[in-house]
Coordinates of C-alpha atoms in Angstrom, one line a residue:
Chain N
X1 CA 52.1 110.3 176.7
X2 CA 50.7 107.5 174.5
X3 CA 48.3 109.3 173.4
X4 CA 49.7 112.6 172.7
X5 CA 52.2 110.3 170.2
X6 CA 49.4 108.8 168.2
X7 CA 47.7 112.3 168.2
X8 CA 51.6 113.6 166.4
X9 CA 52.3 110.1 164.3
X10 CA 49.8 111.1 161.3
X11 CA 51.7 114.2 161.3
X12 CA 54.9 113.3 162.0
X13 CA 54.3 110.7 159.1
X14 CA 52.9 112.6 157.0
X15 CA 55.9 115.3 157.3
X16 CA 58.6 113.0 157.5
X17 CA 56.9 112.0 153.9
X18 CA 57.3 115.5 152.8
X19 CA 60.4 115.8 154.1
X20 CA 62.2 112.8 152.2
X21 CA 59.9 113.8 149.1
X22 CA 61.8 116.8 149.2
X23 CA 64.9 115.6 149.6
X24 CA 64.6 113.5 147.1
X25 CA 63.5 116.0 144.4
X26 CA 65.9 118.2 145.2
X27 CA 68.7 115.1 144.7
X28 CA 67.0 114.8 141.5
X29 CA 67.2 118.0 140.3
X30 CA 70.7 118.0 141.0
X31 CA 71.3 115.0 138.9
X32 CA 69.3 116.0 136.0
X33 CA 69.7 119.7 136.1
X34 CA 72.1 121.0 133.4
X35 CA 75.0 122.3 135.4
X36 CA 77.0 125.2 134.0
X37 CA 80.0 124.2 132.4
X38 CA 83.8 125.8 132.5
X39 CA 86.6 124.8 129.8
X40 CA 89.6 125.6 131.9
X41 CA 93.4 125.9 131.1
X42 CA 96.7 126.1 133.3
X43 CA 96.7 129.9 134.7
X44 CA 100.0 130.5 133.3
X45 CA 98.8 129.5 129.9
X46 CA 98.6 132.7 127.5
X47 CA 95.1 132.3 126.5
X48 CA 92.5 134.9 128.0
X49 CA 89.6 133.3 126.7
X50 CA 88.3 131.1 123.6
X51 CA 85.2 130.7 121.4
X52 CA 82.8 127.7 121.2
X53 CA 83.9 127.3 117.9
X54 CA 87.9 126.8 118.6
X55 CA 87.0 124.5 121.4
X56 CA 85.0 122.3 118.8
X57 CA 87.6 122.5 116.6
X58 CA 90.6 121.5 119.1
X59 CA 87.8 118.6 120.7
X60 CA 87.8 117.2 117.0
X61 CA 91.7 117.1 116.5
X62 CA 91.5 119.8 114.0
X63 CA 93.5 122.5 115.9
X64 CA 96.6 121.3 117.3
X65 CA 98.2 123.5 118.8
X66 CA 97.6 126.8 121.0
X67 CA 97.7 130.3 118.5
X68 CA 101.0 130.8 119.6
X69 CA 102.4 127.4 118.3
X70 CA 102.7 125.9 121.6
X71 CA 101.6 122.3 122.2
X72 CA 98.2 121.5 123.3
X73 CA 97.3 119.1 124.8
X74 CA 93.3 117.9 125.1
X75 CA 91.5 116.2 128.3
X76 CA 87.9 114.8 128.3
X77 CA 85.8 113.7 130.9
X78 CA 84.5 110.4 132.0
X79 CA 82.2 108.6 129.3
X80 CA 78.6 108.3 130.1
X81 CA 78.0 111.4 132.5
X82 CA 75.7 113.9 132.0
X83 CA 77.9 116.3 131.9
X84 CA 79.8 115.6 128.7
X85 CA 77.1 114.5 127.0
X86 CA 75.8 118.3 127.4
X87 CA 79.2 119.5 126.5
X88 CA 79.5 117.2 123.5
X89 CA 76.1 118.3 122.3
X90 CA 76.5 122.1 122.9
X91 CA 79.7 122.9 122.2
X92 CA 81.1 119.7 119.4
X93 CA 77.2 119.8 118.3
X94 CA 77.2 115.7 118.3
X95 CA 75.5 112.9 120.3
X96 CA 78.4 111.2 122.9
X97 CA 77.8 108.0 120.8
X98 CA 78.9 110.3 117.4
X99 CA 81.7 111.5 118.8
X100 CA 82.8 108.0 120.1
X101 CA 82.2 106.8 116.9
X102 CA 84.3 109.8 115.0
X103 CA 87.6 109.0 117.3
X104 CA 87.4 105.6 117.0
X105 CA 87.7 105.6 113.0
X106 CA 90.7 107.9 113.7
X107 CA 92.3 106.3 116.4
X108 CA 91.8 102.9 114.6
X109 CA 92.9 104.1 111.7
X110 CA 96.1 105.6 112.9
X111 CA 95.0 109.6 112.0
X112 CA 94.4 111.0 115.1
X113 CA 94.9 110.7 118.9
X114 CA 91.7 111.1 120.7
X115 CA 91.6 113.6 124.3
X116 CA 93.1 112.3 127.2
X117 CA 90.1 110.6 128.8
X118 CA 91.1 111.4 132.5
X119 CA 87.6 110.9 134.2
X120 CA 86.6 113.1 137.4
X121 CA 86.5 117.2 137.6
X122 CA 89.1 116.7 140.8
X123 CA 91.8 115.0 138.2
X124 CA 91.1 117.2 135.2
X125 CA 91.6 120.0 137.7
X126 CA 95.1 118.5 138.8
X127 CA 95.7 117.5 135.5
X128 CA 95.4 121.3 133.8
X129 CA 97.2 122.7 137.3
X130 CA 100.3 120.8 136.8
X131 CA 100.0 121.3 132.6
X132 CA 100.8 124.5 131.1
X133 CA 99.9 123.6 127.4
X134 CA 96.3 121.3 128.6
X135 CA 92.9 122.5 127.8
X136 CA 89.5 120.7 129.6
X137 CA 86.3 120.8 131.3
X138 CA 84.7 120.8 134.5
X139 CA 81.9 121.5 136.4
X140 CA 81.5 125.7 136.8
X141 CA 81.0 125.1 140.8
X142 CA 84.3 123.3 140.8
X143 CA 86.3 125.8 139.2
X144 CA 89.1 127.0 141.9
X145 CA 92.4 129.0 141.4
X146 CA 94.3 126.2 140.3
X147 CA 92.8 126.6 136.7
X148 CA 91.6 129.7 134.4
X149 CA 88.3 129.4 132.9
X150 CA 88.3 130.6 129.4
X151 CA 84.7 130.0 128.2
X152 CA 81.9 129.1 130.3
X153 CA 78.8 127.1 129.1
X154 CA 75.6 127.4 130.3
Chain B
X1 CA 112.9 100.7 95.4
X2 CA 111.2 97.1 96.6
X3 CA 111.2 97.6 100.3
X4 CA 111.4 94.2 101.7
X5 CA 109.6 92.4 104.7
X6 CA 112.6 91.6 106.5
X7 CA 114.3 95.0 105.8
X8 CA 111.2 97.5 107.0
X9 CA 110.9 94.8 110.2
X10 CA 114.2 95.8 110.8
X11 CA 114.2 99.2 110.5
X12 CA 110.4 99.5 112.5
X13 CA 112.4 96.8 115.3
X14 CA 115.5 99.3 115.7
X15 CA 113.6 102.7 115.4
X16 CA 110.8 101.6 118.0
X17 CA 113.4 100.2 120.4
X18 CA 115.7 103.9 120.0
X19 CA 112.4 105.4 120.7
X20 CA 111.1 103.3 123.1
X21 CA 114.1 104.4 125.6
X22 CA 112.8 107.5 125.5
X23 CA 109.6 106.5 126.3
X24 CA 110.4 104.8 129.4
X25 CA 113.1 107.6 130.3
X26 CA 109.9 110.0 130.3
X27 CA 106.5 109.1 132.5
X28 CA 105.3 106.2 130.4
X29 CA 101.6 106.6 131.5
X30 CA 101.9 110.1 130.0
X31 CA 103.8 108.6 126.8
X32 CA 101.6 105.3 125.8
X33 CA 98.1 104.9 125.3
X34 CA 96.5 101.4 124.8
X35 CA 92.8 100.8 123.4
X36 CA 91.1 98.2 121.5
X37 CA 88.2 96.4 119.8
X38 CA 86.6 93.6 119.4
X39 CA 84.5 91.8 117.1
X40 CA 82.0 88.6 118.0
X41 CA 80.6 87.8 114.4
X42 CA 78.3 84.5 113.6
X43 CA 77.4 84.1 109.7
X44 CA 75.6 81.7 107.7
X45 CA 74.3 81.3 104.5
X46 CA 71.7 78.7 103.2
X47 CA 74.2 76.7 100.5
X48 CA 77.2 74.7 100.9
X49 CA 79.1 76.3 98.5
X50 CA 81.2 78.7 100.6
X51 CA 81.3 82.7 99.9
X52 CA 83.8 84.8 100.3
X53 CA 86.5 82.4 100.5
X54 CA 89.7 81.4 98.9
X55 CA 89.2 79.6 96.3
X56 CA 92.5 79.6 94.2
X57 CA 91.8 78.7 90.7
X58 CA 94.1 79.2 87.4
X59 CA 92.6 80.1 84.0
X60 CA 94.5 78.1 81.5
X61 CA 93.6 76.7 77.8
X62 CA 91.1 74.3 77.2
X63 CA 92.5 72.7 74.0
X64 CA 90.3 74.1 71.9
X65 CA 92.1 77.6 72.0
X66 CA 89.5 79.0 74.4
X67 CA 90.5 80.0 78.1
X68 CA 88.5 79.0 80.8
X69 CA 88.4 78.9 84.9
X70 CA 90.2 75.6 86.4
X71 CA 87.9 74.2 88.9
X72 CA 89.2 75.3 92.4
X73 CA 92.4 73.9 93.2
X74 CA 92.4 70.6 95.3
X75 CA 88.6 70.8 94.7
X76 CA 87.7 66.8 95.0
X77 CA 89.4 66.5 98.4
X78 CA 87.4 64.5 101.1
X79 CA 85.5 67.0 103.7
X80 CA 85.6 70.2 101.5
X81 CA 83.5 71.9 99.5
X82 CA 85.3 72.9 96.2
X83 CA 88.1 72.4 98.2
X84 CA 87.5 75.1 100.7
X85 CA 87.4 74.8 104.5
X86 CA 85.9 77.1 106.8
X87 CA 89.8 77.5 107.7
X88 CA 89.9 78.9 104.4
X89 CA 87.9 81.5 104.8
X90 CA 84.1 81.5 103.5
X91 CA 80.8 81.1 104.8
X92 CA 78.3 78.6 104.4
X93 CA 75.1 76.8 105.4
X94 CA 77.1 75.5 108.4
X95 CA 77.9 78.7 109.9
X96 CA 80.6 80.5 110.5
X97 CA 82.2 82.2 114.4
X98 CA 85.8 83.0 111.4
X99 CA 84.9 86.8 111.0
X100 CA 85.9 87.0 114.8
X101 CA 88.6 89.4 115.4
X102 CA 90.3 91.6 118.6
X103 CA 92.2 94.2 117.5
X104 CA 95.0 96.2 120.4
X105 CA 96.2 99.8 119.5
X106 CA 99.1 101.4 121.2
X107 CA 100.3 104.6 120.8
X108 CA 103.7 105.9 122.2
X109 CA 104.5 109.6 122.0
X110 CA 108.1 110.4 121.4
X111 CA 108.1 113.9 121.6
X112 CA 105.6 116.7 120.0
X113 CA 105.7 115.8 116.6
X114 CA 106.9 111.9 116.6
X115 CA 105.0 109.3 117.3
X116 CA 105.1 105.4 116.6
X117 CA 102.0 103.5 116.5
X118 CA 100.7 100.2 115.8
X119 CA 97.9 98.0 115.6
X120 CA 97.4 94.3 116.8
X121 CA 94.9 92.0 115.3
X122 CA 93.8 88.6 116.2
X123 CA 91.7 86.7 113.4
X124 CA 91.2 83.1 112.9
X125 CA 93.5 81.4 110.5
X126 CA 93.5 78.0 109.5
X127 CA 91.5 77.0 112.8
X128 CA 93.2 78.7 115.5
X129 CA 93.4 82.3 116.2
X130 CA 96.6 84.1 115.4
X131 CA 97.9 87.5 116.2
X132 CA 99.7 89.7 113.1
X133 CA 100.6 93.1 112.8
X134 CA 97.4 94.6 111.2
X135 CA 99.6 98.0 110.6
X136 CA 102.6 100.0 112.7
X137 CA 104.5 103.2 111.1
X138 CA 106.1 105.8 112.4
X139 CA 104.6 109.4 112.0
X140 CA 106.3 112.7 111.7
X141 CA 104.4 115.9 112.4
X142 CA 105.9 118.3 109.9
X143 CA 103.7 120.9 111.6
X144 CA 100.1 121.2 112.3
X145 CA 98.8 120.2 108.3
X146 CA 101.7 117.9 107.2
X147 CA 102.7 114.6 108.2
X148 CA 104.5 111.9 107.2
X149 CA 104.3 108.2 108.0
X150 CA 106.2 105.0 107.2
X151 CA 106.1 101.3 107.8
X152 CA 103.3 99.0 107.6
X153 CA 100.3 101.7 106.8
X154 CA 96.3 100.7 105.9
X155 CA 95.7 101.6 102.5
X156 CA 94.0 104.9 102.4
X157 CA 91.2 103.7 99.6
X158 CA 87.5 103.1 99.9
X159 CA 85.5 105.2 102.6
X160 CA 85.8 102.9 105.5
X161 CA 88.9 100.7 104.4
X162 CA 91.4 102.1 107.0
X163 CA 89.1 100.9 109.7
X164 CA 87.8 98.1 108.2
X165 CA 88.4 96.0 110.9
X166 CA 86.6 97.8 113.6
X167 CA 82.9 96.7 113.1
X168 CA 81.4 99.3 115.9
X169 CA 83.0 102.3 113.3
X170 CA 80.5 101.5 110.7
X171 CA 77.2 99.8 110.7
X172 CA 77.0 96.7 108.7
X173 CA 78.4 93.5 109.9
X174 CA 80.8 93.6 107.4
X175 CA 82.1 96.5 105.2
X176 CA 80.4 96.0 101.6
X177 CA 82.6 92.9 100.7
X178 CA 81.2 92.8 96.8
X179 CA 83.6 96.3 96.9
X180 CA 85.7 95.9 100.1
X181 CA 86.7 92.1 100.0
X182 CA 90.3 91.9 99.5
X183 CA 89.9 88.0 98.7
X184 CA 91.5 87.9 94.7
X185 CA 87.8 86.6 93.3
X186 CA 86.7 90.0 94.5
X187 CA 87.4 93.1 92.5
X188 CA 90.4 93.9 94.1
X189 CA 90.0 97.3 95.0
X190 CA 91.2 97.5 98.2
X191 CA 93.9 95.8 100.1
X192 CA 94.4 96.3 103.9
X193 CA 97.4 97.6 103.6
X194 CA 100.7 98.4 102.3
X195 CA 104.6 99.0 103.2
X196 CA 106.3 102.3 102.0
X197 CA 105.4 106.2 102.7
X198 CA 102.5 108.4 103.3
X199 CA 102.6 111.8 102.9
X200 CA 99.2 113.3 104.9
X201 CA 98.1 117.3 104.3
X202 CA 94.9 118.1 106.3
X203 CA 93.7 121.4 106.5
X204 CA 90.9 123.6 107.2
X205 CA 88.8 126.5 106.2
X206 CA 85.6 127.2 108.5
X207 CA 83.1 124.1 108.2
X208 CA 85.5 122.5 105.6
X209 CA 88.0 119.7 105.8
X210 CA 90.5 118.8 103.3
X211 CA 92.6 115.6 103.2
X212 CA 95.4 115.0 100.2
X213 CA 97.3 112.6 100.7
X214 CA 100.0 110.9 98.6
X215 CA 101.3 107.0 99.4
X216 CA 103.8 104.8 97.8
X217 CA 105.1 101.1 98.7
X218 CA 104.6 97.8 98.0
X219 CA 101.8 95.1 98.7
X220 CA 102.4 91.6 99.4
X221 CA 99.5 89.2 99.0
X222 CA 99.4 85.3 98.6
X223 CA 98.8 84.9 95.2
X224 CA 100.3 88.2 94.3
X225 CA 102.7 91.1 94.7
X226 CA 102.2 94.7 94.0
X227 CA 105.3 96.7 93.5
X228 CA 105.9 100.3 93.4
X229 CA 102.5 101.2 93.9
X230 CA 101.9 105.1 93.8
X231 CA 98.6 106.3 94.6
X232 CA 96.7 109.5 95.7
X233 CA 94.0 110.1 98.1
X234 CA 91.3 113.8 98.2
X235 CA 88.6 114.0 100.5
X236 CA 86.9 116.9 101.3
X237 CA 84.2 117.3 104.3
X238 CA 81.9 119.5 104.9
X239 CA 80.8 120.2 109.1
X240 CA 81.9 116.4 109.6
X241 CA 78.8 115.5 107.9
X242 CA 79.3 114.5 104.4
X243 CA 82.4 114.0 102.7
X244 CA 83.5 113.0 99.5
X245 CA 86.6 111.1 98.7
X246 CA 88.1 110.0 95.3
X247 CA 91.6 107.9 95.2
X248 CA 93.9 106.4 92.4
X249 CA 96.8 103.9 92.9
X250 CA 98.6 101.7 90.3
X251 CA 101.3 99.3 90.9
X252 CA 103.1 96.8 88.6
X253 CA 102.0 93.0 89.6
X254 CA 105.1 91.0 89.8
X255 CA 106.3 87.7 91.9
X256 CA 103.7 84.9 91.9
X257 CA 100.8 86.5 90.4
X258 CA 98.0 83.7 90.6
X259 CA 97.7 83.8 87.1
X260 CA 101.2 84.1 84.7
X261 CA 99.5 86.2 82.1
X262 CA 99.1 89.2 84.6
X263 CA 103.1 88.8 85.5
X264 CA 104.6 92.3 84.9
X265 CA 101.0 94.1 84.0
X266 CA 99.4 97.0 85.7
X267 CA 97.1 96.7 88.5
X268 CA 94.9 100.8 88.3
X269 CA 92.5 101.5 90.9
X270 CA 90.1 104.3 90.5
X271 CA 87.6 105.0 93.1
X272 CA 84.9 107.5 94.2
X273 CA 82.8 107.8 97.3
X274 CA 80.4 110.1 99.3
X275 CA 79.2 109.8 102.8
X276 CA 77.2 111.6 104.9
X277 CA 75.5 111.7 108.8
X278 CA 73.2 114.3 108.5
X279 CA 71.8 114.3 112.0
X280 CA 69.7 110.7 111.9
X281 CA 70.4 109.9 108.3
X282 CA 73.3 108.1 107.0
X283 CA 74.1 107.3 103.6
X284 CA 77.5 106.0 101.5
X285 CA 78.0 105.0 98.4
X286 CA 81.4 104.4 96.2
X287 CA 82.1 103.5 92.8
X288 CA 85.3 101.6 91.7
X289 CA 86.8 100.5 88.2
X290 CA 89.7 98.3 88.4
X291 CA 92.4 96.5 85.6
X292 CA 94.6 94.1 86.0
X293 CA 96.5 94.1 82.7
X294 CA 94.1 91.3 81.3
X295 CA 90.0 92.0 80.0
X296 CA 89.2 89.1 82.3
X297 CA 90.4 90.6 85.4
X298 CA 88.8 94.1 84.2
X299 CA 85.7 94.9 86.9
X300 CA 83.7 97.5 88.3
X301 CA 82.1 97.4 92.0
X302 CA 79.2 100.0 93.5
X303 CA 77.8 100.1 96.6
X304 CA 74.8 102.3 97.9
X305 CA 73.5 102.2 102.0
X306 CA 71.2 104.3 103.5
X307 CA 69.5 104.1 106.7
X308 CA 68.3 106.2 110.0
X309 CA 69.4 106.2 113.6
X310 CA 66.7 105.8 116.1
X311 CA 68.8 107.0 118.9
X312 CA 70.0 103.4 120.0
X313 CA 69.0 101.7 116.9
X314 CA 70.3 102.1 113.3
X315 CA 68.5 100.6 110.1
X316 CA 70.7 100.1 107.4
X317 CA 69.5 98.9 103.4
X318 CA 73.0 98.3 101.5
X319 CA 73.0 97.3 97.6
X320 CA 76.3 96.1 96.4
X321 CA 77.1 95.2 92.8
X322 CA 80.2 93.0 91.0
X323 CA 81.1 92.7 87.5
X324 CA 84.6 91.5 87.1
X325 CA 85.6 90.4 83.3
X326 CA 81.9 91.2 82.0
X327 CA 83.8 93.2 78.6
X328 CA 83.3 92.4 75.2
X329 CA 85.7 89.7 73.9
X330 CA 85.7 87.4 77.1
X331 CA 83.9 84.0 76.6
X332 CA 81.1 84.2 78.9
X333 CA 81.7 81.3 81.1
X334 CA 84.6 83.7 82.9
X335 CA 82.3 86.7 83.2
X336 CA 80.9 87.4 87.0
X337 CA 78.3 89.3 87.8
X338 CA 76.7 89.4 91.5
X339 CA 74.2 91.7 93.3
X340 CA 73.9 91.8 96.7
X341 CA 71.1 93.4 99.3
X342 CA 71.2 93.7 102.6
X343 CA 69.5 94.7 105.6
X344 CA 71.1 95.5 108.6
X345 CA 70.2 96.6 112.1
X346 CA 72.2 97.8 115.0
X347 CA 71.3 98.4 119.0
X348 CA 73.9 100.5 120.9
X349 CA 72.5 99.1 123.8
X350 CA 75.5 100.0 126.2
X351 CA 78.2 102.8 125.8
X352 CA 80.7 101.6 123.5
X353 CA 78.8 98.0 122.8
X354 CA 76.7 97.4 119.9
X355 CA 74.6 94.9 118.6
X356 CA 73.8 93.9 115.4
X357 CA 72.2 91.5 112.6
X358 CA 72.0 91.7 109.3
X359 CA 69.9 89.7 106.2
X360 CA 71.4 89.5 102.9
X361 CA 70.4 88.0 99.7
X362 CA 73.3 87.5 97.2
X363 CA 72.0 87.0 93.7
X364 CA 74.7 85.9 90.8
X365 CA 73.9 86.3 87.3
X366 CA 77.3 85.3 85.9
X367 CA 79.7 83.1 87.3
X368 CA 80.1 82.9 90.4
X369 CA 81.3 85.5 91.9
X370 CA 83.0 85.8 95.6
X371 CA 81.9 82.1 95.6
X372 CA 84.5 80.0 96.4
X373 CA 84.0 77.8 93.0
X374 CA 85.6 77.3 89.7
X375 CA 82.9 78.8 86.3
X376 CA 83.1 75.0 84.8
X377 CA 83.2 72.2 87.0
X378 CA 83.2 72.6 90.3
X379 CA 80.0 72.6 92.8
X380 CA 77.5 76.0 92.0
X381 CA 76.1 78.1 94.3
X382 CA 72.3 78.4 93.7
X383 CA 71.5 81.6 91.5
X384 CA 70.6 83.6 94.8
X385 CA 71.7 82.5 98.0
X386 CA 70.3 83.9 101.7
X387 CA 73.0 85.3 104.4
X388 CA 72.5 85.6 107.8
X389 CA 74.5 87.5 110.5
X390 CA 74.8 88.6 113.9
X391 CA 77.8 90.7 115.8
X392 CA 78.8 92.0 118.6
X393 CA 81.2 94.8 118.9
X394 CA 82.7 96.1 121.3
X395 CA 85.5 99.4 122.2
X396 CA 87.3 99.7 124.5

């Protein structure tokens, strides 16, 4: 029995190396990888869909309100994840830091209100289900029928 | 109309506490958001003679018919320098923690369109650190281009004067203070702000961003009080990366001007600035031309920085230049004339932190400048003068 186990062990070592190599990659991937985005509103809201450019401009405080003159209101994600540093880049077109930087001489200057920083995909998901005028973004996989997507970014 | 202290306190006190029912009535966490910043600064120059400070000195007649500068007033007392304490304000070559400040912003929203907001700021005064009402209005969304604000409101001039106090929204240490300081050696372009109305159009076409906006009020200053200024502010932006702005205001100087000749005279401001973050590249630059109802008071300022962002680090060269009184027809002991150049670095090294430091030779050709000394016989700076600083700024 002892020496069938030794015989295995290089194996057995050998594939349990592979195995947690694997595993790891693949938990890398999932952190680096760019995961699809969705910008999401309340369902009953009476926006179909939007355009990269509309959601730039409502991100920047430059649209304030919903085409039909209803209120919007604007919710970000937590700062410092990959995921709104790819949104901020693709779809605002700045560096996280820039846009920081852009709402803070706003804010501290008493011109503008910066979005609702409400932190994971779960709470922005609650947030937009319970708000009829709310606008944000999650992560695509996330996406349930509590919330309508109305762009998605890949 | 002169809208007093006491009476716009009142009127901010009683509208904020109407609104602030409402507030509470209403989910509160929904209603009130609270952010802030702060500012660790260290600065030090290498002569004793402090800059930047508050040195409050008369011009009066010498005998002879000619007017000259007074040395600095209670300039011979024991353990100053000219008079001036660090309390005071002013750096020297014993360093300086005073540039120090928190700031605390709340915003409560009343409704859709009304909001009241103010800001908090602690700074050091007279050696201990005291909290005042940096500004707090009330703002009315006519609609999604028009609003109007009143009550205590930062004084829309100069590129970066409305957030002058938040060192992480720029990159210097300090904003250009040859153009920016609002100490009255400077060349009083800019003061942090003002009590009265704002009326703020914004709109937008494609890439383009327009700002007008109108403001009227009054300023009180030690050492002076500007009453019914009027002034206008256009910027136009282009993508959010570069702008241009140009603003005017002119008020009529009364109550305790520092000196009695500029009782009842114009103070006109005229300014003109362009900025610009073209993906790594940053560059600003303004031009200002002020009177004050008396040649001696006339000056210009100019300041032009440009630097690149190396992802977490930011290079910064600034030029600033002073004349204030350099005219024809003023006796040249009450001319000023001062350069200043500056290199500055910052490290984002953390998400909403930043360090910097920042070298700065100030050179003065006439005068004396934004030294705290009088032009005939108090202590002189030496003709240029080396400035070190370090900060750490923080949001959050």
């Amino acid at each position: 029995m002892m020496h069938l186990f030794n015989k295995m062990s290089p194996f057995c070592i050998r594939r349990s190396i592979c195995a947690f190599m694997v595993l790891m990659f693949s938990m890398l991937w999932q952190v680096t990888a760019m995961a699809d985005i969705a910008v999401i509103a309340n369902p009953a809201s009476a926006i179909g869909s939007i355009d990269a450019a509309t959601v730039k401009r409502i991100y920047l405080g430059k649209l304030k309100s919903w085409p039909d003159g209803s209120s919007l209101t604007v919710v970000d994600s937590s700062a410092g994840t990959a995921m709104r540093q790819q949104f901020l880049k693709q779809v605002v077109g700045k560096k996280e830091i820039k846009f920081d930087s852009y709402w803070s001489r706003k804010a501290f200057s008493g011109k503008g209100t910066p979005p609702k920083n409400l932190g994971s995909d779960a709470d922005i998901k609650a947030y937009i289900a319970a708000n009829v005028g709310s606008i944000g973004y999650i992560n695509a996989a996330q996406v349930d029928a509590t919330v309508k997507v109305l762009m998605k970014i890949k | 109309m002169l809208i007093t202290q006491k009476r716009l306190a009142t009127i901010i006190i009683s509208s904020s506490l109407l609104m602030v029912q409402s507030v509470y009535a209403a989910d509160w966490t929904e209603k009130v958001t609270i952010r802030g910043f702060a500012s660790a600064v260290y600065q030090q120059t290498d002569d004793p003679v402090f800059f930047n400070g508050d040195c409050a000195r008369e011009f009066a007649d010498n005998g002879s018919g000619v007017v000259v500068a007074q040395p600095c007033a209670n300039s011979t007392d024991p353990g100053t320098v000219n008079g001036v304490t660090p309390a005071n304000g002013g750096i020297n070559e014993d360093g300086s923690f005073r540039r120090t400040r928190i700031g605390l912003n709340i915003n409560a929203n009343i409704n859709e369109r009304v909001t009241l907001q103010t800001q908090f700021l602690v700074l050091e005064e007279e050696d201990e650190y005291k909290m005042h009402l940096d500004w707090g209005f009330i703002s009315v969304g006519l609609n999604d281009n028009n609003t109007v604000r009143a009550g205590e409101l930062r004084l829309p001039v100069g590129l970066v004067n409305e957030f002058q106090s938040v060192g992480f929204s720029f990159p210097w240490i300090e904003a250009p203070q040859l153009f920016y300081t609002s100490d009255f050696n400077g060349p009083n372009v800019t003061r942090e702000s003002y009590r009265g109305l704002n009326y703020l159009w914004q709109g937008y076409a494609d890439d383009w961003a327009f700002t007008t906006e109108i403001f009227y009020g009054d300023i009180a200053l030690e050492g002076m009080s500007l009453n019914g200024m009027f002034g206008a502010t256009l910027k136009a932006e282009w993508d959010d990366a570069v702008y241009a702005q140009a603003s005017t205001y002119s008020g009529k100087m009364l109550y305790e001007p520092r000196m009695a000749a500029m009782l009842g005279e114009t103070h006109q401001v005229s300014t003109f600035g362009m900025g610009g973050d073209l993906s790594s590249f940053l560059f600003y630059a303004e031009y200002a031309h002020v009177t004050m109802g008396m040649d001696v008071q006339e000056s210009n300022a100019w300041y032009t920085s440009v630097g690149y962002q190396f992802e977490e680090i930011t290079l910064m060269l600034t030029y600033q230049d002073m004349t204030k009184g350099d005219v024809a027809g003023v006796d040249d002991a009450l001319k000023n004339s001062q350069t200043m150049s500056s290199a500055s670095l910052r490290y984002d090294f953390a998400y909403n932190t930043a360090l910097k430091f920042e070298l700065s030779q100030i050179d003065t050709e006439k005068g004396v400048g934004l030294f705290a000394a009088g032009a005939t016989t108090d202590l002189k700076p030496a003709d240029s003068v080396n400035m070190f600083g370090m900060a750490l700024e923080v949001l959050f």
